[in-house]
Every structure is written in structure tokens, then in C-alpha cells.
Tab-separated table of C-alpha atoms and ligand atoms in Angstrom:
chain	number	residue	atom	x	y	z
A	658	MET	CA	4.664	14.215	14.316
A	659	LYS	CA	3.314	13.096	18.560
A	660	ILE	CA	-1.050	13.358	18.083
A	661	ASN	CA	-2.020	13.406	21.650
A	662	LEU	CA	-6.026	12.784	23.189
A	663	ILE	CA	-6.563	15.853	25.328
A	664	GLU	CA	-9.612	16.309	27.680
A	665	LYS	CA	-10.982	20.449	27.616
A	666	ASN	CA	-12.643	21.031	30.548
A	667	ILE	CA	-8.984	19.150	33.101
A	668	GLU	CA	-6.441	19.690	31.033
A	669	ASN	CA	-4.352	22.045	29.406
A	670	GLY	CA	-2.577	21.383	26.305
A	671	VAL	CA	0.476	23.322	25.627
A	672	SER	CA	-0.492	24.612	21.242
A	673	GLU	CA	0.343	27.348	20.215
A	674	ILE	CA	-2.045	27.381	16.864
A	675	GLU	CA	-5.307	26.602	15.941
A	676	ILE	CA	-6.664	24.731	13.373
A	677	PHE	CA	-10.042	25.444	11.916
A	678	PHE	CA	-11.632	22.998	9.667
A	679	VAL	CA	-13.626	25.079	7.588
A	680	LYS	CA	-16.579	23.694	5.125
A	681	SER	CA	-18.417	27.297	5.262
A	682	VAL	CA	-16.694	30.412	6.071
A	683	GLU	CA	-20.461	31.676	6.946
A	684	ASN	CA	-20.956	32.609	10.346
A	685	LEU	CA	-16.897	32.950	10.699
A	686	ALA	CA	-15.314	35.019	13.723
A	687	ASP	CA	-12.482	35.616	10.551
A	688	LYS	CA	-15.050	35.643	7.313
A	689	GLU	CA	-13.833	38.807	6.351
A	690	ILE	CA	-10.037	38.905	6.719
A	691	LEU	CA	-11.053	35.303	5.131
A	692	GLU	CA	-12.730	36.793	1.971
A	693	ILE	CA	-10.248	39.440	1.457
A	694	LEU	CA	-7.623	36.415	1.856
A	695	ASP	CA	-9.632	35.213	-0.998
A	696	PHE	CA	-9.444	31.905	1.429
A	697	LYS	CA	-12.746	28.666	0.216
A	698	ALA	CA	-13.859	26.337	1.565
A	699	LYS	CA	-12.578	24.102	-0.105
A	700	ASP	CA	-9.863	21.696	-0.797
A	701	GLU	CA	-6.849	21.596	-0.476
A	702	SER	CA	-6.716	25.530	0.368
A	703	CYS	CA	-5.278	27.552	3.521
A	704	ILE	CA	-4.941	30.108	4.687
A	705	LEU	CA	-2.172	30.562	8.243
A	706	LEU	CA	-3.009	33.930	10.511
A	707	ALA	CA	-0.013	34.224	11.539
A	708	GLU	CA	-1.342	36.911	13.932
A	709	SER	CA	-3.861	35.252	15.543
A	710	LYS	CA	-1.976	32.652	15.364
A	711	LYS	CA	-5.016	30.449	13.522
A	712	ILE	CA	-4.840	27.882	10.883
A	713	TYR	CA	-7.354	27.896	9.052
A	714	VAL	CA	-8.542	24.612	6.492
A	715	GLY	CA	-11.522	24.240	3.824
A	716	TYR	CA	-12.648	20.837	3.119
A	717	GLU	CA	-15.771	19.938	1.038
A	718	GLU	CA	-17.748	17.119	2.043
A	719	ASP	CA	-17.517	14.617	5.522
A	720	ASN	CA	-15.751	12.055	4.508
A	721	TYR	CA	-12.785	10.252	5.157
A	722	ASP	CA	-11.055	11.736	1.606
A	723	SER	CA	-11.734	14.994	2.353
A	724	LEU	CA	-11.246	15.690	6.513
A	725	ALA	CA	-7.989	13.693	5.274
A	726	ILE	CA	-6.272	16.143	2.732
A	727	ALA	CA	-7.103	19.057	4.983
A	728	ALA	CA	-6.017	17.188	7.827
A	729	ALA	CA	-2.309	17.501	5.340
A	730	THR	CA	-3.063	20.543	3.951
A	731	ALA	CA	-2.593	22.205	6.973
A	732	ILE	CA	0.068	19.922	9.083
A	733	LYS	CA	1.973	21.428	6.001
A	734	LYS	CA	0.785	24.372	5.952
A	735	LEU	CA	1.981	24.268	10.159
A	736	GLN	CA	5.540	23.265	8.396
A	737	THR	CA	6.270	26.406	6.644
A	738	THR	CA	5.929	27.762	10.358
A	739	LYS	CA	7.784	28.028	13.856
A	740	PHE	CA	5.177	26.746	15.425
A	741	LYS	CA	5.319	23.487	17.011
A	742	ASN	CA	2.748	22.911	18.771
A	743	ALA	CA	-1.111	23.239	17.531
A	744	ARG	CA	-4.570	22.306	18.812
A	745	ILE	CA	-7.548	21.017	16.647
A	746	GLU	CA	-11.399	21.214	18.620
A	747	LEU	CA	-13.063	17.835	16.914
A	748	ASN	CA	-17.011	19.173	17.120
A	749	GLU	CA	-19.396	15.927	16.129
A	750	LYS	CA	-18.812	15.849	11.927
A	751	LEU	CA	-15.758	15.739	12.625
A	752	GLU	CA	-15.107	13.387	15.255
A	753	SER	CA	-16.636	10.957	13.338
A	754	ASN	CA	-14.322	11.717	11.491
A	755	PHE	CA	-11.340	10.981	13.359
A	756	LYS	CA	-9.519	8.570	12.233
A	757	ALA	CA	-9.452	10.608	8.731
A	758	ILE	CA	-7.627	13.368	10.513
A	759	VAL	CA	-4.860	11.335	12.590
A	760	GLU	CA	-3.957	10.034	9.234
A	761	GLY	CA	-4.622	12.563	6.497
A	762	ALA	CA	-2.058	14.362	8.655
A	763	LEU	CA	0.530	10.944	9.230
A	764	LEU	CA	0.468	10.609	6.138
A	765	GLY	CA	0.307	14.422	4.690
A	766	GLU	CA	3.548	14.929	6.703
A	767	TYR	CA	5.443	12.442	5.019
A	768	LYS	CA	9.097	13.325	3.393
A	769	PHE	CA	11.943	11.146	1.687
A	770	THR	CA	15.070	12.689	2.809
A	771	THR	CA	17.635	9.970	3.208
A	772	TYR	CA	19.036	11.389	0.003
A	773	LYS	CA	19.259	14.172	0.909
A	774	SER	CA	23.017	15.296	1.141
A	775	GLU	CA	21.870	18.804	3.568
A	776	GLN	CA	19.264	18.086	5.366
A	777	GLU	CA	16.520	20.200	6.952
A	778	LYS	CA	16.499	20.269	10.510
A	779	GLU	CA	12.886	18.184	11.760
A	780	ILE	CA	11.104	20.120	13.571
A	781	LYS	CA	8.971	17.503	16.214
A	782	ILE	CA	5.716	19.084	15.621
A	783	GLU	CA	2.710	18.433	18.887
A	784	LEU	CA	-0.727	18.370	17.739
A	785	GLU	CA	-3.452	18.204	20.426
A	786	ILE	CA	-6.426	17.048	19.498
A	787	LEU	CA	-9.385	18.747	21.952
A	788	VAL	CA	-12.210	16.526	23.130
A	789	ASP	CA	-15.654	16.497	25.421
A	790	ASN	CA	-14.670	13.691	25.980
A	791	LYS	CA	-12.154	10.767	25.957
A	792	THR	CA	-13.763	8.586	25.337
A	793	SER	CA	-12.267	4.507	24.295
A	794	GLU	CA	-13.649	4.773	21.329
A	795	LEU	CA	-11.313	7.929	20.500
A	796	GLU	CA	-8.555	6.125	22.140
A	797	LYS	CA	-8.557	3.520	20.503
A	798	ILE	CA	-8.769	4.691	16.663
A	799	LEU	CA	-5.931	7.129	18.525
A	800	ARG	CA	-3.874	3.652	18.715
A	801	GLU	CA	-4.712	2.091	16.019
A	802	SER	CA	-4.415	5.161	13.411
A	803	LYS	CA	-1.029	5.558	14.765
A	804	ILE	CA	-0.096	1.905	13.781
A	805	ILE	CA	-1.008	1.589	10.222
A	806	SER	CA	0.229	5.878	9.275
A	807	LYS	CA	3.812	3.855	10.470
A	808	ALA	CA	3.202	0.875	8.289
A	809	VAL	CA	2.410	2.178	5.052
A	810	ASN	CA	5.127	5.260	5.575
A	811	LYS	CA	7.252	1.904	5.947
A	812	ALA	CA	6.047	0.816	2.994
A	813	ARG	CA	7.138	4.355	1.358
A	814	ASP	CA	10.269	4.482	2.605
A	815	MET	CA	11.400	1.039	0.906
A	816	VAL	CA	9.490	1.512	-1.627
A	817	ASN	CA	11.678	5.001	-2.516
A	818	THR	CA	14.722	3.225	-1.920
A	819	PRO	CA	16.571	3.459	-4.847
A	820	PRO	CA	18.445	-0.123	-6.136
A	821	ALA	CA	21.577	0.308	-6.129
A	822	ASP	CA	20.864	0.128	-1.799
A	823	PHE	CA	17.565	-2.022	-2.745
A	824	TYR	CA	18.453	-5.228	-3.838
A	825	PRO	CA	16.351	-8.909	-3.129
A	826	LYS	CA	18.374	-9.273	-0.410
A	827	VAL	CA	17.795	-5.781	1.294
A	828	MET	CA	14.520	-6.915	1.292
A	829	ALA	CA	14.751	-9.755	3.290
A	830	LYS	CA	17.404	-8.147	5.929
A	831	LYS	CA	14.020	-5.735	6.484
A	832	ALA	CA	11.636	-8.913	6.660
A	833	LYS	CA	13.792	-10.563	9.898
A	834	LYS	CA	14.137	-6.563	11.875
A	835	ILE	CA	10.270	-7.067	11.126
A	836	ALA	CA	10.469	-10.823	12.896
A	837	GLU	CA	12.960	-9.768	15.263
A	838	GLU	CA	11.160	-6.392	16.828
A	839	LEU	CA	7.538	-8.296	16.584
A	840	GLU	CA	8.783	-11.762	17.436
A	841	LEU	CA	7.320	-14.279	13.971
A	842	ASP	CA	8.773	-16.182	11.698
A	843	VAL	CA	10.944	-15.219	9.318
A	844	LYS	CA	12.190	-18.166	6.502
A	845	VAL	CA	14.500	-16.898	3.688
A	846	GLU	CA	15.925	-18.593	1.131
A	847	GLY	CA	17.919	-18.596	-1.629
A	848	GLU	CA	18.348	-20.095	-5.712
A	849	LYS	CA	19.218	-22.912	-4.519
A	850	PHE	CA	15.797	-23.806	-3.342
A	851	LEU	CA	14.389	-22.423	-6.098
A	852	GLU	CA	16.375	-24.912	-8.182
A	853	GLU	CA	15.012	-27.181	-6.035
A	854	ASN	CA	11.753	-26.736	-5.148
A	855	GLY	CA	11.336	-25.610	-9.460
A	856	MET	CA	10.152	-22.555	-8.328
A	857	ASN	CA	12.011	-22.208	-12.597
A	858	ALA	CA	9.321	-19.329	-13.424
A	859	MET	CA	11.023	-17.191	-10.313
A	860	LEU	CA	14.778	-18.080	-11.303
A	861	SER	CA	14.652	-17.688	-14.371
A	862	VAL	CA	13.372	-14.233	-14.313
A	863	GLY	CA	16.163	-13.089	-11.707
A	864	ARG	CA	18.682	-15.425	-13.319
A	865	ALA	CA	20.653	-12.274	-15.348
A	866	SER	CA	21.316	-10.240	-11.739
A	867	VAL	CA	24.217	-9.789	-10.008
A	868	HIS	CA	21.640	-9.796	-7.220
A	869	GLU	CA	20.793	-13.786	-6.827
A	870	SER	CA	16.514	-13.532	-6.014
A	871	GLN	CA	15.382	-13.976	-2.479
A	872	LEU	CA	11.898	-15.871	-1.837
A	873	ILE	CA	10.931	-14.115	1.069
A	874	HIS	CA	8.534	-16.137	4.479
A	875	LEU	CA	7.150	-14.255	7.161
A	876	THR	CA	3.984	-15.294	9.542
A	877	TYR	CA	2.449	-14.384	12.186
A	878	LYS	CA	0.702	-16.167	14.372
A	879	PRO	CA	-1.669	-15.790	17.415
A	880	GLN	CA	-3.582	-17.759	19.956
A	881	ASN	CA	-6.444	-18.894	18.553
A	882	PRO	CA	-6.594	-17.468	15.078
A	883	GLN	CA	-9.669	-17.147	13.655
A	884	ALA	CA	-8.739	-17.377	10.662
A	885	LYS	CA	-6.248	-18.259	8.871
A	886	ILE	CA	-5.068	-15.761	5.849
A	887	VAL	CA	-2.131	-15.247	2.798
A	888	LEU	CA	-0.283	-12.262	1.018
A	889	VAL	CA	1.980	-12.325	-1.207
A	890	GLY	CA	4.110	-9.721	-2.608
A	891	LYS	CA	6.408	-8.931	-6.222
A	892	GLY	CA	8.857	-8.232	-5.019
A	893	LEU	CA	10.281	-6.560	-7.777
A	894	THR	CA	13.654	-4.040	-6.688
A	895	TYR	CA	14.489	-3.050	-10.597
A	896	ASP	CA	12.183	-4.432	-13.482
A	897	SER	CA	14.329	-3.318	-16.311
A	898	GLY	CA	12.339	-5.821	-18.272
A	899	GLY	CA	15.133	-7.534	-18.995
A	900	LEU	CA	16.021	-8.705	-22.902
A	901	SER	CA	12.261	-6.865	-23.975
A	902	LEU	CA	13.587	-3.453	-22.864
A	903	LYS	CA	11.879	-1.084	-20.524
A	904	PRO	CA	12.341	2.755	-23.685
A	905	ALA	CA	13.819	4.700	-21.577
A	906	ASP	CA	11.554	7.247	-20.297
A	907	PHE	CA	9.292	3.845	-19.208
A	908	MET	CA	11.668	2.331	-16.757
A	909	VAL	CA	12.059	5.436	-14.700
A	910	THR	CA	10.454	4.402	-11.115
A	911	MET	CA	10.541	1.179	-11.826
A	912	LYS	CA	12.086	1.140	-8.386
A	913	ALA	CA	8.017	0.792	-7.237
A	914	ASP	CA	8.254	-2.314	-8.962
A	915	LYS	CA	8.811	-4.128	-5.198
A	916	SER	CA	5.590	-1.702	-4.172
A	917	GLY	CA	3.871	-4.947	-3.258
A	918	GLY	CA	6.004	-6.788	-1.333
A	919	CYS	CA	6.283	-3.940	0.372
A	920	ALA	CA	2.825	-3.754	1.064
A	921	VAL	CA	3.402	-7.519	2.110
A	922	LEU	CA	6.007	-6.136	4.726
A	923	SER	CA	4.924	-3.359	6.071
A	924	THR	CA	0.812	-5.120	6.507
A	925	LEU	CA	2.086	-8.289	8.874
A	926	TRP	CA	4.028	-4.562	10.380
A	927	ALA	CA	1.379	-3.475	11.622
A	928	ILE	CA	-1.236	-7.090	12.155
A	929	ALA	CA	1.265	-7.725	13.981
A	930	LYS	CA	1.328	-4.251	15.744
A	931	LEU	CA	-2.012	-4.635	16.111
A	932	GLU	CA	-2.454	-7.796	17.229
A	933	LEU	CA	-5.425	-9.693	14.925
A	934	PRO	CA	-7.180	-12.877	15.492
A	935	PHE	CA	-5.565	-14.033	12.567
A	936	GLU	CA	-2.996	-16.286	11.632
A	937	VAL	CA	-1.357	-14.418	8.915
A	938	HIS	CA	2.119	-15.407	6.259
A	939	GLY	CA	3.791	-12.602	4.583
A	940	ILE	CA	5.215	-14.027	0.590
A	941	VAL	CA	7.414	-12.374	-1.486
A	942	GLY	CA	9.666	-12.641	-3.556
A	943	ALA	CA	12.341	-10.919	-4.360
A	944	VAL	CA	13.645	-10.421	-7.654
A	945	GLU	CA	15.699	-7.575	-10.080
A	946	ASN	CA	14.249	-8.159	-14.058
A	947	MET	CA	17.773	-7.657	-15.685
A	948	ILE	CA	19.972	-7.251	-19.288
A	949	GLY	CA	23.024	-10.163	-19.733
A	950	GLY	CA	24.130	-13.393	-21.437
A	951	ASN	CA	22.487	-15.641	-18.745
A	952	ALA	CA	19.792	-13.328	-19.246
A	953	TYR	CA	15.130	-15.156	-19.913
A	954	LYS	CA	14.720	-14.838	-23.428
A	955	PRO	CA	11.491	-14.622	-25.741
A	956	ASP	CA	11.020	-18.288	-26.688
A	957	ASP	CA	12.045	-19.130	-23.685
A	958	VAL	CA	10.067	-22.257	-22.268
A	959	LEU	CA	9.499	-22.310	-18.382
A	960	LYS	CA	8.479	-25.093	-15.728
A	961	ALA	CA	6.553	-22.856	-13.325
A	962	LYS	CA	6.066	-25.011	-9.092
A	963	ASN	CA	3.154	-26.245	-10.235
A	964	GLY	CA	3.947	-28.155	-12.976
A	965	LYS	CA	2.762	-25.778	-15.333
A	966	THR	CA	5.026	-24.956	-18.786
A	967	ILE	CA	4.968	-20.557	-19.462
A	968	GLU	CA	6.543	-19.957	-23.425
A	969	VAL	CA	7.724	-16.391	-23.078
A	970	ARG	CA	7.366	-14.074	-25.354
A	971	ASN	CA	7.415	-10.534	-23.816
A	972	THR	CA	10.502	-10.840	-20.103
A	973	ASP	CA	9.055	-7.554	-20.054
A	974	ALA	CA	5.903	-9.470	-18.755
A	975	GLU	CA	7.878	-10.671	-15.455
A	976	GLY	CA	5.363	-10.632	-11.792
A	977	ARG	CA	3.248	-12.998	-12.991
A	978	LEU	CA	5.828	-15.176	-12.782
A	979	VAL	CA	7.235	-14.574	-10.336
A	980	LEU	CA	4.003	-15.412	-8.453
A	981	ALA	CA	3.500	-17.399	-10.303
A	982	ASP	CA	5.314	-19.868	-8.529
A	983	CYS	CA	4.790	-17.439	-5.674
A	984	LEU	CA	1.298	-18.049	-5.442
A	985	SER	CA	2.264	-21.803	-5.871
A	986	TYR	CA	4.940	-22.080	-2.647
A	987	ALA	CA	2.322	-20.381	-0.785
A	988	GLN	CA	-0.982	-22.656	-1.132
A	989	ASP	CA	2.131	-26.218	-0.473
A	990	GLU	CA	3.556	-25.181	1.620
A	991	ILE	CA	0.376	-23.731	3.781
A	992	LYS	CA	-3.128	-25.714	4.140
A	993	ASP	CA	-6.462	-24.835	5.487
A	994	ILE	CA	-6.758	-20.461	3.492
A	995	ASP	CA	-9.045	-19.049	4.136
A	996	TYR	CA	-7.987	-16.017	1.869
A	997	ILE	CA	-5.822	-15.496	-0.289
A	998	PHE	CA	-4.108	-12.735	-1.710
A	999	ASP	CA	-1.528	-11.546	-4.315
A	1000	TYR	CA	-0.250	-6.985	-4.743
A	1001	ALA	CA	1.766	-5.974	-8.061
A	1002	THR	CA	2.410	-3.538	-9.343
A	1003	LEU	CA	1.685	-5.960	-12.860
A	1004	THR	CA	-0.125	-4.033	-15.349
A	1005	GLY	CA	0.873	-0.675	-17.315
A	1006	ALA	CA	-2.912	-1.345	-18.842
A	1007	CYS	CA	-4.017	-1.189	-15.282
A	1008	VAL	CA	-3.312	2.602	-14.685
A	1009	VAL	CA	-4.195	2.792	-18.405
A	1010	GLY	CA	-7.901	1.357	-17.473
A	1011	VAL	CA	-7.792	2.720	-14.716
A	1012	GLY	CA	-6.344	5.760	-13.705
A	1013	GLU	CA	-3.685	5.757	-11.828
A	1014	TYR	CA	-5.185	6.883	-8.586
A	1015	THR	CA	-7.302	3.652	-8.502
A	1016	THR	CA	-6.595	-0.358	-7.452
A	1017	GLY	CA	-7.956	-3.159	-9.721
A	1018	ILE	CA	-9.275	-5.608	-8.072
A	1019	MET	CA	-9.324	-8.932	-9.817
A	1020	GLY	CA	-9.799	-12.783	-8.997
A	1021	ASN	CA	-13.805	-15.369	-9.577
A	1022	ASN	CA	-15.339	-14.386	-6.524
A	1023	GLU	CA	-18.202	-11.759	-6.704
A	1024	ILE	CA	-18.427	-11.229	-3.028
A	1025	LEU	CA	-15.988	-11.521	-1.461
A	1026	LYS	CA	-14.026	-9.323	-4.603
A	1027	ARG	CA	-17.216	-6.695	-3.752
A	1028	ASN	CA	-15.662	-6.511	0.466
A	1029	ALA	CA	-12.561	-6.223	-0.885
A	1030	VAL	CA	-13.765	-2.399	-2.901
A	1031	LEU	CA	-15.711	-1.882	0.031
A	1032	SER	CA	-12.903	-2.218	2.169
A	1033	ALA	CA	-10.941	0.198	0.285
A	1034	LEU	CA	-12.882	3.084	-0.212
A	1035	LYS	CA	-13.597	2.960	3.887
A	1036	SER	CA	-9.688	2.222	4.390
A	1037	GLY	CA	-9.023	5.880	1.359
A	1038	GLU	CA	-7.832	3.441	-1.096
A	1039	TYR	CA	-9.860	4.042	-4.810
A	1040	ALA	CA	-10.216	0.720	-5.797
A	1041	THR	CA	-12.554	-1.231	-8.223
A	1042	THR	CA	-13.330	-4.801	-10.003
A	1043	LEU	CA	-12.118	-5.041	-13.502
A	1044	ASP	CA	-13.489	-8.217	-13.734
A	1045	PHE	CA	-12.459	-11.708	-16.288
A	1046	ASN	CA	-14.216	-13.732	-18.804
A	1047	ARG	CA	-13.532	-17.173	-20.929
A	1048	PHE	CA	-13.053	-14.541	-24.670
A	1049	LEU	CA	-9.956	-12.939	-22.636
A	1050	LYS	CA	-8.185	-16.411	-20.477
A	1051	LYS	CA	-8.926	-17.297	-24.817
A	1052	ALA	CA	-6.462	-14.585	-25.081
A	1053	ILE	CA	-3.059	-16.437	-22.873
A	1054	LYS	CA	-3.372	-19.211	-24.772
A	1055	SER	CA	0.157	-20.573	-25.908
A	1056	GLU	CA	0.694	-23.050	-29.562
A	1057	ILE	CA	3.819	-25.223	-27.935
A	1058	ALA	CA	3.153	-24.344	-23.913
A	1059	ASP	CA	-0.379	-24.555	-21.221
A	1060	ILE	CA	-0.324	-20.641	-21.539
A	1061	CYS	CA	1.904	-17.461	-22.586
A	1062	ASN	CA	3.346	-15.068	-20.798
A	1063	ILE	CA	1.611	-12.497	-23.186
A	1064	ALA	CA	-2.121	-11.581	-24.073
A	1065	ASN	CA	-2.562	-11.900	-28.056
A	1066	THR	CA	-4.711	-8.382	-27.321
A	1067	ARG	CA	-3.457	-4.989	-26.750
A	1068	TYR	CA	-7.335	-5.486	-24.890
A	1069	GLY	CA	-7.769	-5.854	-21.426
A	1070	GLY	CA	-4.254	-6.473	-20.175
A	1071	ALA	CA	-4.512	-5.718	-16.883
A	1072	ILE	CA	-7.666	-8.259	-17.295
A	1073	THR	CA	-5.697	-11.209	-19.387
A	1074	ALA	CA	-2.745	-10.312	-16.364
A	1075	GLY	CA	-4.743	-12.098	-14.114
A	1076	MET	CA	-6.148	-14.516	-15.992
A	1077	PHE	CA	-3.336	-15.605	-16.069
A	1078	LEU	CA	-2.237	-15.823	-12.358
A	1079	ASP	CA	-5.633	-17.805	-12.098
A	1080	ASN	CA	-3.447	-20.309	-13.088
A	1081	PHE	CA	-2.273	-20.742	-10.369
A	1082	ILE	CA	-4.934	-20.910	-8.054
A	1083	ALA	CA	-5.844	-24.772	-6.976
A	1084	ASP	CA	-9.916	-25.166	-7.120
A	1085	GLU	CA	-10.092	-25.562	-3.318
A	1086	ASN	CA	-8.989	-21.676	-3.597
A	1087	LYS	CA	-10.403	-20.392	-6.157
A	1088	GLU	CA	-14.295	-18.687	-4.451
A	1089	LYS	CA	-10.770	-17.467	-2.042
A	1090	TRP	CA	-8.294	-16.156	-4.023
A	1091	ILE	CA	-7.952	-12.134	-5.095
A	1092	HIS	CA	-4.871	-10.446	-7.093
A	1093	PHE	CA	-4.345	-6.225	-5.980
A	1094	ASP	CA	-2.981	-4.496	-9.591
A	1095	ILE	CA	-1.757	-1.776	-7.616
A	1096	ALA	CA	-0.060	-0.304	-10.661
A	1097	GLY	CA	-1.830	2.515	-11.245
A	1098	PRO	CA	-1.372	4.503	-7.572
A	1099	ALA	CA	1.894	2.973	-5.906
A	1100	PHE	CA	3.431	5.142	-7.109
A	1101	VAL	CA	2.609	9.704	-7.303
A	1102	GLU	CA	4.097	11.082	-10.017
A	1103	LYS	CA	2.135	14.404	-9.502
A	1104	PRO	CA	1.630	14.691	-5.931
A	1105	TRP	CA	-2.470	14.055	-5.544
A	1106	GLY	CA	-4.505	14.351	-2.156
A	1107	TYR	CA	-1.912	13.909	1.128
A	1108	ASN	CA	0.567	11.708	-1.521
A	1109	PRO	CA	3.910	13.483	-2.309
A	1110	HIS	CA	5.305	12.793	-5.133
A	1111	GLY	CA	7.245	9.181	-5.239
A	1112	ALA	CA	5.638	6.029	-3.295
A	1113	SER	CA	1.962	6.147	-1.347
A	1114	GLY	CA	2.041	2.515	0.197
A	1115	THR	CA	-0.752	1.560	-1.826
A	1116	GLY	CA	-2.140	-1.408	-0.137
A	1117	VAL	CA	-1.190	-1.203	3.604
A	1118	ARG	CA	-5.208	0.129	4.399
A	1119	MET	CA	-7.152	-1.764	2.575
A	1120	THR	CA	-5.920	-4.821	3.808
A	1121	ILE	CA	-5.593	-3.590	7.768
A	1122	LYS	CA	-9.044	-2.741	7.177
A	1123	PHE	CA	-10.868	-5.597	5.253
A	1124	LEU	CA	-9.397	-8.448	8.118
A	1125	GLN	CA	-9.995	-5.476	10.821
A	1126	ASP	CA	-13.263	-5.939	9.645
A	1127	LEU	CA	-13.328	-9.542	9.344
A	1128	VAL	CA	-12.865	-9.856	13.536
A	1129	GLU	CA	-15.596	-11.231	14.675
A	1130	GLY	CA	-18.014	-9.731	16.861
A	1131	ASN	CA	-16.059	-5.965	15.248
B	1527	LIG	N1	6.163	-2.855	-13.626
B	1527	LIG	C1	5.318	-3.810	-14.868
B	1527	LIG	C2	4.030	-2.647	-14.922
B	1527	LIG	C3	4.391	-0.967	-14.371
B	1527	LIG	C4	4.158	-0.202	-15.967
B	1527	LIG	C5	4.014	-1.021	-13.000
B	1527	LIG	C6	3.864	1.067	-14.977
B	1527	LIG	C7	3.924	-0.135	-12.922
B	1527	LIG	C8	3.921	1.503	-14.102
B	1527	LIG	C9	6.307	-4.794	-15.371
B	1527	LIG	O1	6.182	-6.260	-15.145
B	1527	LIG	C10	5.658	-4.687	-17.223
B	1527	LIG	O2	6.196	-4.589	-17.555
B	1527	LIG	N2	4.430	-4.859	-17.485
B	1527	LIG	C11	3.759	-5.448	-18.594
B	1527	LIG	C12	3.398	-5.589	-19.231
B	1527	LIG	C13	3.239	-6.375	-20.767
B	1527	LIG	C14	5.076	-6.874	-22.121
B	1527	LIG	C15	2.095	-7.097	-21.226
B	1527	LIG	C16	3.463	-3.350	-19.600
B	1527	LIG	O3	2.733	-3.471	-18.757
B	1527	LIG	O4	3.056	-3.062	-19.783
B	1528	LIG	ZN1	7.461	-5.887	-16.277
B	1529	LIG	ZN1	7.058	-5.537	-13.406
């Protein structure tokens, strides 16, 4: 979709149909017909008046969510017609939610059709945004929101790709392609490197797979960076559970266990495109968790890169093992880190705890956690904090090793997983680290808002917002 800003009284648009955002039907010229058609000024309600070439879309509140959903709903309605050019006239309220309208339209338009044998004819839609004045602020929002939405859709494409076509080496190739496009540094290491560098936790998880594990390190380094940021992603291209095999119904959708890693790659792409003034490292552990004669086992004890020993009691708690080594690698490799964030579809417990729409935010720094929640909400994502405590910490003690990869209680599973990761954060980085458990929102089974079935691209928007808010002088 193309989106252009048009100055009302100066330029002539080419639009064939107009989209109206409606919070109340009172005072509308079409009030009567809308009432006859039972149109309500509510989220997701939408009416096409084909003859008069109008689309009415309802919304409830003047905020990101409501307007992004309205924009997505209107675009989906437009897609059911042959009209190719539509216009939206911005009033003051809509103007202050311009970001939501652009992102809602671009995210709502997304469809994953790669695997359909009959390809729908792609209709290129053009959206004209009519304003009194094309301010530089509006132009900036449009430019940025296009990049942000494209990054989210890139992550969605990767996550949606089936495991037969998206395995660790494919993920590494994607990283190399991003590096090539934007002139970033990229390093890809295989299992030999993991072995030589004591990354036995990550190595063990991928051992039964026919696909070699890959450690991906992408770096964006502008001149005079204001801070150094490290993003680490869980990139399980498939999680069968390993020998602690998942039941059949739970295995479906586990292609999405690479969502954290995909979010990191796409976010790096966006950061470079936006030319944010930070040195940003993206580190992804791309691994496939499978079964076989050489699979790692419950009862194994693994030594991680930082020297800590881990008793494996469940091979399905593999994400934390991969992250343990990736977090250690990141901190060994990169010094004087300002922020270190990790993204992972880590626990089903997080989904049970906070619901399928919300990311669980964990860490040791209260203020940083609150700021991360705020950035998420401002960016259009849902997030909430989950607090560590001394008692849950005891639940991951091991009789024979330093720690155990599962807790001795069913309760608080998202938090005990987060506290497991804390064992791999060096003292100097404790207050700089955040763990994002995106297990709920990363993959959408029942469409919601502007998210169709499939990957949502969770993590991309909130991270970009966090960094944008960090820019000095903003
Ligand atoms: N990838 C899963 C977590 C997951 C579950 C993500 C549902 C998305 C939706 C993870 O590797 C896993 O299997 N975790 C186990 C941990 C348990 C064995 C302690 C879980 O959540 O059941
Ligand atoms: Zn698992
Ligand atoms: Zn997993």
C-alpha cells in the first residue's frame, strides 16, 4: 500500500472513495442510512456505501488502539472492493493519532499468502491522507511509521514461514541479507564455534537436529553513538520439546518459537533504516529442538559459557538454555553495555498468567521495567511487569548442579524462567537487563485488532519506541 500526505486546498488527489472515522453518528449527513444499516460507532464496525463512494468505520476512543483497529478495518473493507484509491481527511483528533492510522492500515493489510497455490491478484491500494498543512512533523511520522510497519511485517513473514523452509541456516541468511542491504556488520558462527567457546547449553539443545545451530551477531554502528544497546533473541526455528516431547496439539504453532530472534533481526533493520544514534547489537541463537539418538536428555548436566552448571530436567525448557549462552556471549563480547534486552517465546506460563495479548516484562531494575512497559503501550503493544522474588528463586535450585532448567513448582513459571536467565547476567549488567516473554502475543491463533491469524511481530514496535524515547533531545 502507498500512503501519501496531500495538502487539501493545494493538491488534487486521485482517490475514488472516502473513508470516514466515526465516533458518533449524530450530525452525520448519512445518519439515517447508517442507522438503517445498523452501523454503530464502535470498534470494528464498518459499512460500505458503494454508490456514494464512502466507507464509514467506527471507533470508540481517541487512542492508538482504537484508531489503528479502525484503519485496519477500513482497509480490509476496501480490499473487498475494486476501488484502488481511498482518502482520509484528518481532523485535529485524527491528526494527533496519525501514527496509529498509518500503522493500523499497514499492519491490517498484511496477509501471508506465500503457500497458497492460487495467488490472489494483488491489488495495489493507495491511501491519500488529506491535511490542511503538510507539517514536517506529519511527514516524519509517516516516514517512520512506514519503516516500523515494514519491520513488523518482515518479522511476521519470517515467523510464519514453516520449519521445513526456515531453519537456523536460513535465519542466518536473513541476517546476512539485512546486513548487506544496510551495510551492517554480521558474524555467523556454527557448532564448532559453540564447542570451542564453551557454549554447551545452546549446543546441546540443537544436537539432535539435522540442521546446524547458528549464532548470529548483527551490528549497527553509527558515528558518535549515544549509547550501546544489545538485543538478544530466542530463535528456536522449531521446538518439538525434544525428548520431553510436546503433546501433538501443543507442538502446532511451534514454528513461532523463533519469534524473539525474528523480532531482533527486524528491529535491527528498522533501527538502521531510522538511523537511530545508538550502537545496537542483535544476537540470535538459531537452533532446532528435536529428538534422536544423540539428543540431550533429562538428567544431563550442561556447563554454560559463563561456567555455571545446569541440571536438565525437561528438554522442553530449551529456550532458557539457548539464551543462557547467548546472553553470556553478548556480555563477553560487548563491553560497557547501556541496555541488554532479551526477547523470547519462553513460557506457556506467561500466557496463562497475563493472557495471549500481553508481553511479560522482567528484570532487576524497577524504573527500567516501568519505562519498558510505557514504551510498549505507547507503541501499540500490550505489556506488564512480572516481579521476581527471593522465594521463587529457590524453586530453580538443583541438588547436583548450580541450577535446574525447570522449577520445582508449577506456579510462577514465567518468573522462574526469568530468574533462571538472571543467572547469566553479569553483576555489572543486572540493572541494565530486561527479559521480554512474548510467548502470548507473538503468534495469533484467533485474529484480534489489526493482527490476522499468524505471527504478530511482537517486540519490534516497543523496542523502537524505547530507543526513540532515549534519543537525546527528544
Ligand atoms: N516454546 C515454549 C513456550 C511456549 C509455549 C511458547 C506456548 C509459546 C506458546 C518453551 O520452550 C516451553 O516449552 N516451555 C515450557 C517450560 C516448562 C517445561 C518448564 C512450558 O512453558 O511448558
Ligand atoms: Zn520448549
Ligand atoms: Zn521453546
